[in-house]
């Protein structure tokens, strides 16, 4: 959490808001990689087709 | 950049560039490795050859805590196809259906198609059976699956366990237009195109479709009959709901006709199986709960109405089978209504899969023996 706060502080300080979506996507990728090791996202495959 | 004088505009432009960069990163990541493993991309079915799943199951009571399942080299469940792949000298069967055929939460060897193979192979040899069931697939999806994959394999028999996802298809689309490939409307065609071209779009669309299915209670779930609230629906209201849903039935019949024609044109014999449900006018012998008055959180209001809707589809299946001389197994009628066999209203547990396989192979074996006498090795057992 401290790390995320630091990054947010850096973005705010330097006004590099364009980095925000890149960081969000990197975090999303990290979450997906972590979850893919478990079965948590398996049930999402149920789609009416 | 210096062309943009206004600071706010400049910041917005840079932020948008950041968004594009982030989207590209996500697109590349999902193209290389998509952890969701969605099986639908726009208008196409995606199969995953050699994929192995180890599912840690905590939510579905009545299914194993660890489920091990795998796809073969053609992306289906079951044994490898014969080497030459023309399957000419083999009595080849493929089962097609939705989640009740795929049996996602049953390990390899425990699904009803696996059991049907086991029972049939006593009397019929050489036999090859694969399971092409996919969670959520309706007859619309079956047509796509036939065109894209099964026609290339040309099995001798295609078994369809159908109905439940067509109920959801009608209710979710709220359209009485026939839903077939190329007839889904301009907007859906654009969405399909985007999904085929972009992993991000495909993922978002699959997620949306998943939550739609979940809202309709079509996905897998745990069942606790005793804790389910009850809701009585008057016969007048039930009649109204059934009438409202009737408009989707003719198009379901048309899709069935297309399945039959497509199979017959390609020398494949279709077999239809009606979809059973735990719900209906019965008392569950295990819990003592009335299976006809359980509250359902969708347009159908309670379990009896939902079962009546499903039965209206099953009647169309039976009618189309009779009209087109397709062998029909009325599983909906023969499957006992007991929670011993289900982990939710539609999905079979291990015991249920054995029961289903007993019913199916008991009827299918004499039919196959009669139709393909060259493969009979011993008399069919009852």
XYZ file of N, CA and C in Angstrom, chain B residues 110-379:
810
model
N -15.966 -38.946 -14.883
C -17.192 -38.878 -14.073
C -18.376 -38.285 -14.818
N -18.155 -37.751 -16.016
C -19.246 -37.071 -16.735
C -20.175 -38.110 -17.374
N -21.402 -37.686 -17.695
C -22.312 -38.682 -18.299
C -21.836 -39.150 -19.682
N -21.215 -38.272 -20.534
C -20.711 -38.838 -21.800
C -19.625 -39.906 -21.571
N -18.779 -39.693 -20.557
C -17.762 -40.712 -20.238
C -18.424 -42.033 -19.847
N -19.490 -41.903 -19.037
C -20.210 -43.110 -18.564
C -20.948 -43.790 -19.724
N -21.532 -42.969 -20.609
C -22.237 -43.545 -21.775
C -21.235 -44.359 -22.601
N -20.033 -43.791 -22.775
C -18.989 -44.519 -23.517
C -18.708 -45.868 -22.843
N -18.574 -45.789 -21.517
C -18.238 -46.998 -20.748
C -19.326 -48.063 -20.938
N -20.585 -47.639 -20.841
C -21.694 -48.598 -20.965
C -21.831 -49.127 -22.397
N -21.721 -48.207 -23.374
C -21.932 -48.625 -24.770
C -20.801 -49.505 -25.285
N -19.589 -49.229 -24.801
C -18.432 -49.950 -25.361
C -18.432 -51.436 -24.994
N -19.328 -51.835 -24.091
C -19.470 -53.265 -23.780
C -20.070 -53.980 -24.998
N -21.006 -53.306 -25.661
C -21.731 -53.954 -26.762
C -21.282 -53.505 -28.148
N -20.751 -52.285 -28.248
C -20.431 -51.738 -29.577
C -18.935 -51.437 -29.682
N -18.295 -51.965 -30.710
C -16.847 -51.770 -30.874
C -16.465 -51.667 -32.333
N -15.459 -50.945 -32.767
C -14.752 -49.960 -31.955
C -15.571 -48.673 -31.829
N -15.574 -48.143 -30.632
C -16.394 -46.973 -30.331
C -15.499 -45.799 -29.943
N -15.846 -44.635 -30.428
C -15.122 -43.404 -30.055
C -16.155 -42.356 -29.688
N -16.023 -41.767 -28.494
C -17.006 -40.765 -28.067
C -16.287 -39.561 -27.471
N -16.626 -38.396 -27.963
C -16.073 -37.146 -27.412
C -17.201 -36.241 -26.958
N -16.869 -35.382 -26.013
C -17.857 -34.468 -25.439
C -17.555 -33.033 -25.898
N -18.470 -32.484 -26.722
C -18.289 -31.108 -27.212
C -19.223 -30.131 -26.495
N -19.702 -30.524 -25.327
C -20.565 -29.622 -24.551
C -19.776 -28.406 -24.088
N -20.416 -27.257 -24.109
C -19.776 -26.025 -23.643
C -20.747 -25.242 -22.773
N -20.286 -24.782 -21.640
C -21.113 -23.996 -20.728
C -21.851 -22.884 -21.467
N -23.151 -22.796 -21.278
C -23.931 -21.679 -21.803
C -24.336 -21.795 -23.260
N -23.953 -22.903 -23.905
C -24.225 -22.971 -25.344
C -25.678 -23.378 -25.645
N -26.333 -22.569 -26.450
C -27.717 -22.850 -26.883
C -27.670 -23.495 -28.273
N -28.833 -23.714 -28.878
C -28.837 -24.304 -30.228
C -28.180 -23.351 -31.236
N -28.208 -22.056 -30.933
C -27.474 -21.096 -31.770
C -25.981 -21.455 -31.757
N -25.446 -21.655 -30.563
C -24.038 -22.042 -30.413
C -23.755 -23.417 -31.003
N -24.734 -24.327 -30.888
C -24.523 -25.679 -31.437
C -24.343 -25.624 -32.960
N -25.130 -24.732 -33.589
C -25.004 -24.580 -35.048
C -23.594 -24.086 -35.406
N -23.101 -23.122 -34.615
C -21.747 -22.605 -34.844
C -20.719 -23.720 -34.622
N -20.903 -24.456 -33.536
C -19.993 -25.562 -33.208
C -19.983 -26.618 -34.317
N -21.166 -26.933 -34.840
C -21.254 -27.914 -35.938
C -20.492 -27.410 -37.160
N -20.799 -26.180 -37.549
C -20.194 -25.624 -38.762
C -18.669 -25.514 -38.636
N -18.205 -25.062 -37.472
C -16.778 -24.756 -37.330
C -15.912 -25.967 -36.983
N -16.479 -26.934 -36.291
C -15.634 -28.040 -35.817
C -16.153 -29.430 -36.189
N -17.424 -29.676 -35.874
C -17.887 -31.068 -35.931
C -18.026 -31.585 -37.362
N -18.395 -30.700 -38.292
C -18.521 -31.147 -39.684
C -17.190 -31.667 -40.233
N -16.091 -31.115 -39.709
C -14.773 -31.576 -40.187
C -14.477 -32.988 -39.672
N -15.016 -33.301 -38.497
C -14.755 -34.617 -37.909
C -15.696 -35.680 -38.478
N -16.883 -35.254 -38.879
C -17.910 -36.156 -39.429
C -18.129 -37.413 -38.579
N -18.526 -37.246 -37.329
C -18.852 -38.460 -36.560
C -20.123 -39.098 -37.102
N -20.331 -40.355 -36.783
C -21.535 -41.022 -37.321
C -22.794 -40.554 -36.590
N -22.639 -40.231 -35.313
C -23.796 -39.835 -34.511
C -23.467 -38.555 -33.734
N -24.413 -37.631 -33.707
C -24.261 -36.429 -32.868
C -25.440 -36.403 -31.890
N -25.116 -36.418 -30.615
C -26.161 -36.430 -29.582
C -26.317 -35.018 -29.032
N -27.533 -34.501 -29.066
C -27.791 -33.144 -28.567
C -28.630 -33.202 -27.286
N -28.091 -32.691 -26.197
C -28.889 -32.495 -24.978
C -29.216 -31.009 -24.944
N -30.463 -30.680 -25.227
C -30.788 -29.278 -25.534
C -32.000 -28.752 -24.772
N -32.046 -27.448 -24.674
C -33.242 -26.797 -24.133
C -32.964 -25.667 -23.180
N -32.173 -25.933 -22.145
C -32.104 -24.965 -21.055
C -31.497 -23.618 -21.471
N -30.433 -23.654 -22.271
C -29.820 -22.372 -22.652
C -30.639 -21.629 -23.699
N -31.527 -22.346 -24.388
C -32.438 -21.665 -25.311
C -33.520 -20.921 -24.538
N -33.903 -21.465 -23.384
C -34.837 -20.750 -22.514
C -34.207 -19.406 -22.145
N -32.929 -19.462 -21.727
C -32.221 -18.237 -21.331
C -32.000 -17.319 -22.535
N -31.699 -17.914 -23.688
C -31.437 -17.126 -24.902
C -32.642 -16.267 -25.259
N -33.831 -16.882 -25.217
C -35.063 -16.156 -25.526
C -35.316 -15.066 -24.499
N -35.222 -15.451 -23.214
C -35.542 -14.508 -22.138
C -34.552 -13.354 -22.071
N -33.279 -13.627 -22.355
C -32.270 -12.573 -22.236
C -32.275 -11.631 -23.439
N -32.551 -12.175 -24.620
C -32.530 -11.320 -25.814
C -33.824 -10.545 -26.005
N -34.890 -11.060 -25.380
C -36.203 -10.415 -25.499
C -36.527 -10.068 -26.958
N -36.221 -10.992 -27.830
C -36.480 -10.761 -29.241
C -37.052 -12.037 -29.838
N -38.091 -11.886 -30.660
C -38.654 -13.096 -31.271
C -38.095 -13.317 -32.680
N -37.033 -12.557 -32.998
C -36.372 -12.768 -34.291
C -35.490 -14.019 -34.174
N -35.428 -14.802 -35.222
C -34.627 -16.023 -35.111
C -33.148 -15.681 -34.936
N -32.570 -16.255 -33.886
C -31.169 -15.934 -33.601
C -30.288 -16.984 -34.265
N -29.747 -16.624 -35.402
C -28.797 -17.503 -36.094
C -27.627 -16.652 -36.576
N -26.540 -17.326 -36.955
C -25.349 -16.618 -37.415
C -25.714 -15.704 -38.598
N -25.283 -14.476 -38.555
C -25.550 -13.555 -39.654
C -26.925 -12.909 -39.574
N -27.686 -13.248 -38.507
C -29.022 -12.659 -38.392
C -29.208 -12.087 -36.984
N -28.125 -11.479 -36.474
C -28.193 -10.996 -35.089
C -28.334 -9.478 -35.032
N -28.469 -8.836 -36.151
C -28.634 -7.384 -36.164
C -27.307 -6.664 -36.355
N -27.389 -5.415 -36.865
C -26.183 -4.654 -37.214
C -25.291 -4.414 -35.996
N -25.900 -4.033 -34.860
C -25.112 -3.721 -33.666
C -24.331 -4.947 -33.190
N -25.039 -6.097 -33.144
C -24.369 -7.325 -32.690
C -23.265 -7.726 -33.667
N -23.470 -7.484 -34.960
C -22.431 -7.807 -35.942
C -21.179 -6.966 -35.687
N -21.377 -5.689 -35.342
C -20.226 -4.815 -35.045
C -19.517 -5.313 -33.782
N -20.333 -5.636 -32.765
C -19.753 -6.135 -31.505
C -18.967 -7.419 -31.763
N -19.562 -8.328 -32.574
C -18.875 -9.584 -32.901
C -17.545 -9.310 -33.593
N -17.553 -8.353 -34.518
C -16.337 -8.012 -35.263
C -15.246 -7.512 -34.297
N -15.666 -6.622 -33.380
C -14.703 -6.080 -32.403
C -14.139 -7.210 -31.536
N -15.029 -8.131 -31.135
C -14.593 -9.230 -30.263
C -13.592 -10.139 -30.964
N -13.798 -10.336 -32.270
C -12.866 -11.185 -33.024
C -11.511 -10.493 -33.152
N -11.532 -9.169 -33.322
C -10.290 -8.427 -33.562
C -9.542 -8.060 -32.282
N -10.260 -7.935 -31.164
C -9.596 -7.444 -29.952
C -9.881 -8.325 -28.739
N -8.795 -8.674 -28.034
C -8.932 -9.492 -26.832
C -9.635 -8.716 -25.722
N -9.380 -7.405 -25.662
C -10.031 -6.590 -24.624
C -11.543 -6.594 -24.858
N -11.952 -6.356 -26.106
C -13.386 -6.351 -26.430
C -13.998 -7.716 -26.115
N -13.312 -8.787 -26.544
C -13.837 -10.141 -26.316
C -14.019 -10.388 -24.818
N -13.033 -9.927 -24.020
C -13.108 -10.142 -22.572
C -14.276 -9.362 -21.971
N -14.421 -8.101 -22.382
C -15.512 -7.277 -21.832
C -16.863 -7.881 -22.210
N -16.996 -8.309 -23.474
C -18.275 -8.883 -23.932
C -18.580 -10.191 -23.191
N -17.543 -11.024 -23.027
C -17.749 -12.284 -22.296
C -18.167 -12.034 -20.855
N -17.531 -11.040 -20.233
C -17.877 -10.687 -18.843
C -19.343 -10.250 -18.773
N -19.733 -9.388 -19.732
C -21.116 -8.884 -19.741
C -22.091 -10.047 -19.925
N -21.755 -10.964 -20.851
C -22.626 -12.116 -21.099
C -22.689 -13.025 -19.882
N -21.540 -13.126 -19.190
C -21.511 -13.964 -17.992
C -22.437 -13.402 -16.913
N -22.349 -12.086 -16.691
C -23.178 -11.497 -15.639
C -24.659 -11.540 -16.012
N -24.940 -11.467 -17.311
C -26.309 -11.606 -17.791
C -26.835 -13.021 -17.459
N -25.987 -14.011 -17.744
C -26.364 -15.406 -17.474
C -26.543 -15.627 -15.975
N -25.663 -15.002 -15.210
C -25.698 -15.135 -13.749
C -26.998 -14.521 -13.211
N -27.350 -13.367 -13.751
C -28.570 -12.676 -13.325
C -29.803 -13.540 -13.601
N -29.696 -14.302 -14.668
C -30.810 -15.165 -15.059
C -30.799 -16.493 -14.294
N -29.773 -16.703 -13.463
C -29.608 -17.956 -12.701
C -29.292 -19.144 -13.599
N -28.634 -18.882 -14.738
C -28.356 -19.984 -15.662
C -27.028 -20.669 -15.336
N -26.125 -19.958 -14.666
C -24.795 -20.515 -14.416
C -24.831 -21.554 -13.288
N -23.672 -22.196 -13.066
C -23.572 -23.198 -11.999
C -23.781 -22.519 -10.642
N -24.361 -23.236 -9.730
C -24.549 -22.653 -8.398
C -24.740 -23.733 -7.356
N -24.641 -23.332 -6.120
C -24.873 -24.290 -5.039
C -26.376 -24.318 -4.756
N -26.846 -25.445 -4.258
C -28.277 -25.587 -4.023
C -28.534 -25.931 -2.560
N -29.314 -25.108 -1.902
C -29.750 -25.460 -0.559
C -31.262 -25.276 -0.507
N -31.953 -26.349 -0.850
C -33.411 -26.269 -1.027
C -34.124 -25.759 0.216
N -33.609 -26.189 1.390
C -34.298 -25.818 2.633
C -34.206 -24.328 2.922
N -33.150 -23.688 2.416
C -32.979 -22.259 2.695
C -33.608 -21.359 1.626
N -34.075 -21.975 0.546
C -34.644 -21.158 -0.540
C -36.020 -20.625 -0.146
N -36.263 -19.326 -0.336
C -37.594 -18.811 -0.013
C -38.648 -19.373 -0.974
N -39.880 -19.376 -0.515
C -40.948 -19.924 -1.354
C -41.770 -18.792 -1.964
N -42.329 -19.078 -3.110
C -43.188 -18.088 -3.755
C -44.268 -18.806 -4.559
N -45.495 -18.515 -4.229
C -46.587 -19.148 -4.989
C -46.970 -18.238 -6.146
N -47.218 -18.855 -7.290
C -47.621 -18.095 -8.472
C -48.979 -18.637 -8.915
N -49.944 -17.751 -9.075
C -51.287 -18.194 -9.460
C -51.242 -18.810 -10.865
N -52.209 -19.688 -11.137
C -52.190 -20.335 -12.467
C -52.411 -19.304 -13.576
N -53.150 -18.238 -13.248
C -53.379 -17.198 -14.261
C -52.061 -16.506 -14.607
N -51.284 -16.180 -13.558
C -49.988 -15.504 -13.770
C -49.030 -16.436 -14.519
N -49.059 -17.724 -14.105
C -48.181 -18.704 -14.770
C -48.526 -18.801 -16.260
N -49.833 -18.837 -16.535
C -50.293 -18.891 -17.918
C -49.829 -17.676 -18.711
N -49.845 -16.528 -18.039
C -49.409 -15.277 -18.677
C -47.914 -15.348 -19.033
N -47.117 -15.841 -18.081
C -45.657 -15.938 -18.316
C -45.370 -16.932 -19.453
N -46.084 -18.058 -19.418
C -45.883 -19.069 -20.467
C -46.257 -18.514 -21.836
N -47.350 -17.772 -21.866
C -47.813 -17.194 -23.137
C -46.789 -16.194 -23.671
N -46.241 -15.389 -22.760
C -45.242 -14.388 -23.135
C -44.013 -15.067 -23.767
N -43.679 -16.239 -23.241
C -42.478 -16.922 -23.714
C -42.718 -17.748 -24.987
N -43.985 -17.995 -25.280
C -44.330 -18.832 -26.444
C -43.760 -18.294 -27.760
N -43.603 -16.968 -27.819
C -43.163 -16.366 -29.089
C -41.744 -16.799 -29.493
N -40.964 -17.297 -28.518
C -39.598 -17.731 -28.852
C -39.553 -19.168 -29.375
N -40.638 -19.915 -29.153
C -40.609 -21.347 -29.474
C -40.486 -21.669 -30.973
N -41.229 -20.967 -31.844
C -41.096 -21.323 -33.279
C -39.654 -21.208 -33.779
N -38.929 -20.186 -33.296
C -37.543 -20.026 -33.753
C -36.617 -21.089 -33.169
N -36.945 -21.556 -31.970
C -36.197 -22.680 -31.397
C -36.387 -23.900 -32.308
N -37.634 -24.116 -32.723
C -37.942 -25.218 -33.642
C -37.167 -25.087 -34.950
N -37.065 -23.853 -35.443
C -36.328 -23.637 -36.701
C -34.850 -23.979 -36.531
N -34.291 -23.604 -35.372
C -32.858 -23.925 -35.142
C -32.659 -25.440 -35.040
N -33.637 -26.112 -34.435
C -33.540 -27.582 -34.355
C -33.566 -28.193 -35.756
N -34.431 -27.645 -36.585
C -34.535 -28.148 -37.970
C -33.197 -27.952 -38.689
N -32.575 -26.797 -38.435
C -31.267 -26.523 -39.068
C -30.221 -27.527 -38.587
N -30.277 -27.842 -37.280
C -29.322 -28.834 -36.740
C -29.532 -30.183 -37.430
N -30.792 -30.567 -37.549
C -31.110 -31.868 -38.168
C -30.609 -31.881 -39.619
N -30.955 -30.820 -40.365
C -30.569 -30.763 -41.788
C -29.057 -30.778 -41.959
N -28.381 -29.981 -41.127
C -26.918 -29.905 -41.210
C -26.274 -31.273 -40.941
N -26.816 -31.976 -39.948
C -26.284 -33.312 -39.634
C -26.538 -34.268 -40.793
N -27.794 -34.309 -41.253
C -28.160 -35.281 -42.297
C -27.430 -35.010 -43.619
N -27.265 -33.706 -43.945
C -26.553 -33.369 -45.193
C -25.099 -33.858 -45.140
N -24.591 -34.056 -43.936
C -23.194 -34.464 -43.776
C -23.057 -35.897 -43.263
N -24.094 -36.700 -43.507
C -24.101 -38.121 -43.115
C -23.854 -38.337 -41.632
N -24.392 -37.465 -40.829
C -24.287 -37.667 -39.382
C -25.715 -37.850 -38.860
N -25.899 -38.822 -37.973
C -27.237 -39.085 -37.456
C -27.463 -38.287 -36.167
N -28.430 -37.361 -36.171
C -28.684 -36.626 -34.925
C -29.534 -37.442 -33.952
N -29.268 -37.252 -32.675
C -30.104 -37.846 -31.614
C -30.429 -36.709 -30.654
N -31.692 -36.566 -30.302
C -32.089 -35.494 -29.383
C -32.367 -36.039 -27.986
N -31.960 -35.264 -27.002
C -32.275 -35.599 -25.605
C -32.920 -34.372 -24.975
N -34.031 -34.554 -24.296
C -34.686 -33.413 -23.636
C -33.975 -33.105 -22.315
N -34.059 -31.843 -21.909
C -33.328 -31.367 -20.725
C -34.157 -31.567 -19.442
N -33.656 -32.370 -18.522
C -34.386 -32.521 -17.257
C -34.074 -31.382 -16.274
N -34.897 -31.266 -15.261
C -34.693 -30.246 -14.233
C -35.126 -30.831 -12.891
N -34.494 -30.348 -11.844
C -34.907 -30.792 -10.508
C -36.262 -30.182 -10.161
N -36.513 -29.008 -10.711
C -37.751 -28.294 -10.393
C -38.972 -28.969 -11.007
N -40.131 -28.652 -10.460
C -41.385 -29.161 -11.024
C -42.362 -29.524 -9.936
N -43.445 -30.166 -10.358
C -44.507 -30.508 -9.411
C -44.133 -31.808 -8.701
N -43.258 -31.716 -7.721
C -42.811 -32.916 -6.998
C -42.230 -32.512 -5.648
N -42.131 -33.497 -4.761
C -41.486 -33.266 -3.458
C -40.131 -33.949 -3.504
N -39.091 -33.206 -3.125
C -37.755 -33.794 -3.118
C -37.673 -34.856 -2.013
N -37.386 -36.131 -2.381
C -37.364 -37.182 -1.352
C -36.226 -37.016 -0.336
N -35.208 -36.257 -0.673
C -34.074 -36.089 0.249
C -34.370 -35.015 1.303
N -34.841 -33.855 0.864
C -35.062 -32.740 1.807
C -36.521 -32.570 2.209
N -37.429 -33.185 1.471
C -38.858 -33.031 1.747
C -39.422 -31.701 1.263
N -38.609 -30.945 0.496
C -39.027 -29.622 0.020
C -39.896 -29.749 -1.232
N -40.943 -28.923 -1.288
C -41.797 -28.872 -2.479
C -41.016 -28.184 -3.605
N -40.755 -28.897 -4.684
C -39.901 -28.379 -5.778
C -40.664 -27.468 -6.748
N -41.921 -27.225 -6.434
C -42.724 -26.398 -7.331
C -42.976 -24.993 -6.824
N -42.574 -24.696 -5.601
C -42.919 -23.371 -5.042
C -41.685 -22.556 -4.637
N -40.524 -22.922 -5.151
C -39.300 -22.199 -4.758
C -39.177 -20.900 -5.549
N -38.776 -19.850 -4.845
C -38.682 -18.553 -5.507
C -37.480 -18.510 -6.449
N -37.696 -17.999 -7.664
C -36.633 -17.852 -8.653
C -36.487 -16.366 -8.949
N -35.245 -15.900 -8.899
C -35.052 -14.457 -9.095
C -34.838 -14.115 -10.577
N -35.817 -14.451 -11.389
C -35.822 -13.981 -12.781
C -37.272 -13.811 -13.220
N -37.511 -13.626 -14.499
C -38.871 -13.349 -14.972
C -39.872 -14.472 -14.664
N -39.365 -15.655 -14.351
C -40.259 -16.804 -14.202
C -40.834 -16.955 -12.787
N -40.341 -16.197 -11.870
C -40.859 -16.060 -10.497
C -40.717 -17.281 -9.600
N -41.177 -18.445 -10.058
C -40.964 -19.616 -9.192
C -40.578 -20.865 -9.986
N -40.189 -21.899 -9.222
C -39.570 -23.083 -9.834
C -40.529 -23.839 -10.754
N -41.811 -23.842 -10.404
C -42.752 -24.582 -11.257
C -42.909 -23.891 -12.610
N -42.995 -22.560 -12.578
C -43.142 -21.825 -13.839
C -41.892 -22.035 -14.701
N -40.715 -21.968 -14.052
C -39.468 -22.157 -14.814
C -39.439 -23.542 -15.461
N -39.894 -24.542 -14.696
C -39.925 -25.898 -15.241
C -40.953 -26.026 -16.373
N -42.084 -25.332 -16.219
C -43.104 -25.353 -17.281
C -42.558 -24.746 -18.574
N -41.776 -23.660 -18.421
C -41.169 -23.026 -19.609
C -40.212 -24.023 -20.271
N -39.356 -24.647 -19.443
C -38.404 -25.625 -19.991
C -39.156 -26.752 -20.698
N -40.253 -27.199 -20.083
C -41.035 -28.280 -20.703
C -41.637 -27.871 -22.042
N -41.958 -26.573 -22.179
C -42.503 -26.139 -23.476
C -41.426 -26.277 -24.561
N -40.160 -26.048 -24.184
C -39.044 -26.262 -25.131
C -38.864 -27.761 -25.388
N -38.970 -28.546 -24.314
C -38.811 -29.996 -24.469
C -39.877 -30.569 -25.405
N -41.089 -30.005 -25.335
C -42.154 -30.487 -26.226
C -41.821 -30.180 -27.689
N -41.215 -29.007 -27.907
C -40.803 -28.662 -29.285
C -39.710 -29.648 -29.744
N -38.773 -29.953 -28.836
C -37.709 -30.920 -29.171
C -38.334 -32.249 -29.587
N -39.310 -32.710 -28.778
C -39.958 -34.000 -29.068
C -40.730 -33.935 -30.393
N -41.423 -32.816 -30.601
C -42.214 -32.663 -31.826
C -41.312 -32.665 -33.066
N -40.209 -31.921 -32.977
C -39.286 -31.854 -34.116
C -38.646 -33.220 -34.373
N -38.361 -33.945 -33.301
C -37.758 -35.277 -33.440
C -38.742 -36.206 -34.161
N -39.996 -36.149 -33.730
C -41.017 -37.021 -34.327
C -41.236 -36.675 -35.814
N -41.342 -35.385 -36.069
C -41.613 -34.912 -37.430
C -40.476 -35.268 -38.398
N -39.245 -35.230 -37.888
C -38.090 -35.448 -38.761
C -37.433 -36.815 -38.567
N -38.152 -37.688 -37.830
C -37.664 -39.056 -37.595
C -36.259 -39.069 -36.956
N -36.121 -38.239 -35.941
C -34.857 -38.210 -35.180
C -35.083 -39.027 -33.909
N -34.118 -39.858 -33.554
C -34.251 -40.657 -32.341
C -34.247 -39.732 -31.127
N -35.258 -39.912 -30.270
C -35.410 -39.020 -29.107
C -35.304 -39.805 -27.808
N -34.537 -39.262 -26.881
C -34.507 -39.820 -25.526
C -35.121 -38.764 -24.611
N -36.272 -39.092 -24.038
C -36.974 -38.107 -23.212
C -36.441 -38.164 -21.778
N -35.240 -37.621 -21.622
C -34.577 -37.654 -20.312
C -35.358 -36.825 -19.291
N -35.971 -35.736 -19.750
C -36.742 -34.874 -18.837
C -37.840 -35.677 -18.154
N -38.408 -36.616 -18.867
C -39.494 -37.424 -18.325
C -38.951 -38.565 -17.455
N -37.789 -39.087 -17.833
C -37.284 -40.298 -17.165
C -36.389 -40.025 -15.959
N -35.841 -38.815 -15.881
C -34.909 -38.509 -14.784
C -35.704 -38.238 -13.492
N -35.435 -38.991 -12.436
C -36.183 -38.756 -11.192
C -35.902 -37.365 -10.619
N -36.934 -36.751 -10.063
C -36.771 -35.416 -9.471
C -36.332 -35.587 -8.022
N -35.031 -35.658 -7.836
C -34.471 -35.785 -6.489
C -33.129 -35.055 -6.431
N -32.887 -34.376 -5.328
C -31.628 -33.636 -5.186
C -30.428 -34.577 -5.028
N -30.697 -35.875 -4.953
C -29.605 -36.856 -4.920
C -28.772 -36.780 -6.194
N -29.409 -36.364 -7.293
C -28.748 -36.385 -8.595
C -28.277 -35.022 -9.112
N -28.572 -33.977 -8.382
C -28.235 -32.630 -8.873
C -27.454 -31.848 -7.814
N -26.525 -30.974 -8.269
C -25.935 -30.037 -7.303
C -26.561 -28.652 -7.426
N -27.299 -28.431 -8.493
C -28.156 -27.241 -8.611
C -29.354 -27.649 -9.480
N -30.268 -26.761 -9.818
C -31.500 -27.228 -10.472
C -31.310 -27.986 -11.782
N -30.188 -27.776 -12.462
C -30.021 -28.393 -13.790
C -28.772 -29.256 -13.935
N -27.764 -29.009 -13.095
C -26.477 -29.691 -13.294
C -26.378 -30.959 -12.456
N -25.917 -32.014 -13.126
C -25.852 -33.319 -12.476
C -24.583 -33.450 -11.639
N -24.723 -34.088 -10.481
C -23.523 -34.457 -9.715
C -23.070 -35.839 -10.215
N -22.107 -36.426 -9.521
C -21.558 -37.710 -9.988
C -22.634 -38.785 -10.081
N -23.464 -38.869 -9.028
C -24.539 -39.882 -9.044
C -25.521 -39.591 -10.172
N -25.806 -38.310 -10.366
C -26.721 -37.904 -11.429
C -26.175 -38.277 -12.796
N -24.864 -38.086 -12.966
C -24.238 -38.407 -14.254
C -24.360 -39.902 -14.553
N -24.218 -40.722 -13.514
C -24.354 -42.176 -13.710
C -25.795 -42.512 -14.107
N -26.743 -41.896 -13.402
C -28.169 -42.142 -13.691
C -28.505 -41.730 -15.129
N -28.021 -40.522 -15.504
C -28.265 -40.020 -16.870
C -27.685 -41.002 -17.893
N -26.455 -41.446 -17.628
C -25.789 -42.365 -18.564
C -26.533 -43.687 -18.668
N -27.069 -44.163 -17.551
C -27.837 -45.421 -17.570
C -29.066 -45.279 -18.467
N -29.773 -44.146 -18.282
C -30.994 -43.919 -19.073
C -30.639 -43.794 -20.560
N -29.627 -42.964 -20.832
C -29.266 -42.715 -22.242
C -28.743 -43.979 -22.914
N -27.787 -44.638 -22.287
C -27.212 -45.809 -22.969
C -28.224 -46.936 -23.076
N -29.135 -47.049 -22.100
C -30.187 -48.068 -22.158
C -31.047 -47.921 -23.410
N -31.298 -46.683 -23.815
C -32.134 -46.455 -25.005
C -31.305 -46.355 -26.288
N -30.087 -45.807 -26.123
C -29.251 -45.551 -27.299
C -28.648 -46.834 -27.880
N -28.298 -47.757 -26.994
C -27.607 -48.968 -27.452
C -28.426 -49.749 -28.495
N -29.720 -50.072 -28.200
C -30.494 -50.813 -29.227
C -30.644 -50.015 -30.526
N -30.791 -48.680 -30.396
C -30.930 -47.842 -31.589
C -29.663 -47.917 -32.440
N -28.500 -47.794 -31.785
C -27.224 -47.826 -32.516
C -26.972 -49.216 -33.106
N -27.337 -50.244 -32.328
C -27.132 -51.621 -32.791
C -27.947 -51.882 -34.059
N -29.141 -51.307 -34.089
C -30.018 -51.467 -35.242
C -29.509 -50.670 -36.453
N -29.022 -49.472 -36.175
C -28.593 -48.549 -37.234
C -27.201 -48.911 -37.775
N -26.327 -49.393 -36.873
C -24.949 -49.719 -37.278
C -24.618 -51.164 -36.863
N -25.266 -52.149 -37.503
C -25.093 -53.552 -37.056
C -23.653 -54.050 -37.145
N -22.850 -53.432 -38.034
C -21.460 -53.871 -38.199
C -20.601 -53.650 -36.951
N -21.067 -52.845 -36.023
C -20.261 -52.546 -34.831
C -20.726 -53.308 -33.580
N -21.739 -54.158 -33.764
C -22.272 -54.873 -32.588
C -21.362 -56.044 -32.233
N -20.880 -56.066 -31.007
C -20.008 -57.149 -30.554
C -20.726 -58.057 -29.574
N -21.657 -57.500 -28.823
C -22.492 -58.328 -27.955
C -23.836 -57.633 -27.763
N -24.791 -58.383 -27.227
C -26.154 -57.843 -27.091
C -26.186 -56.667 -26.112
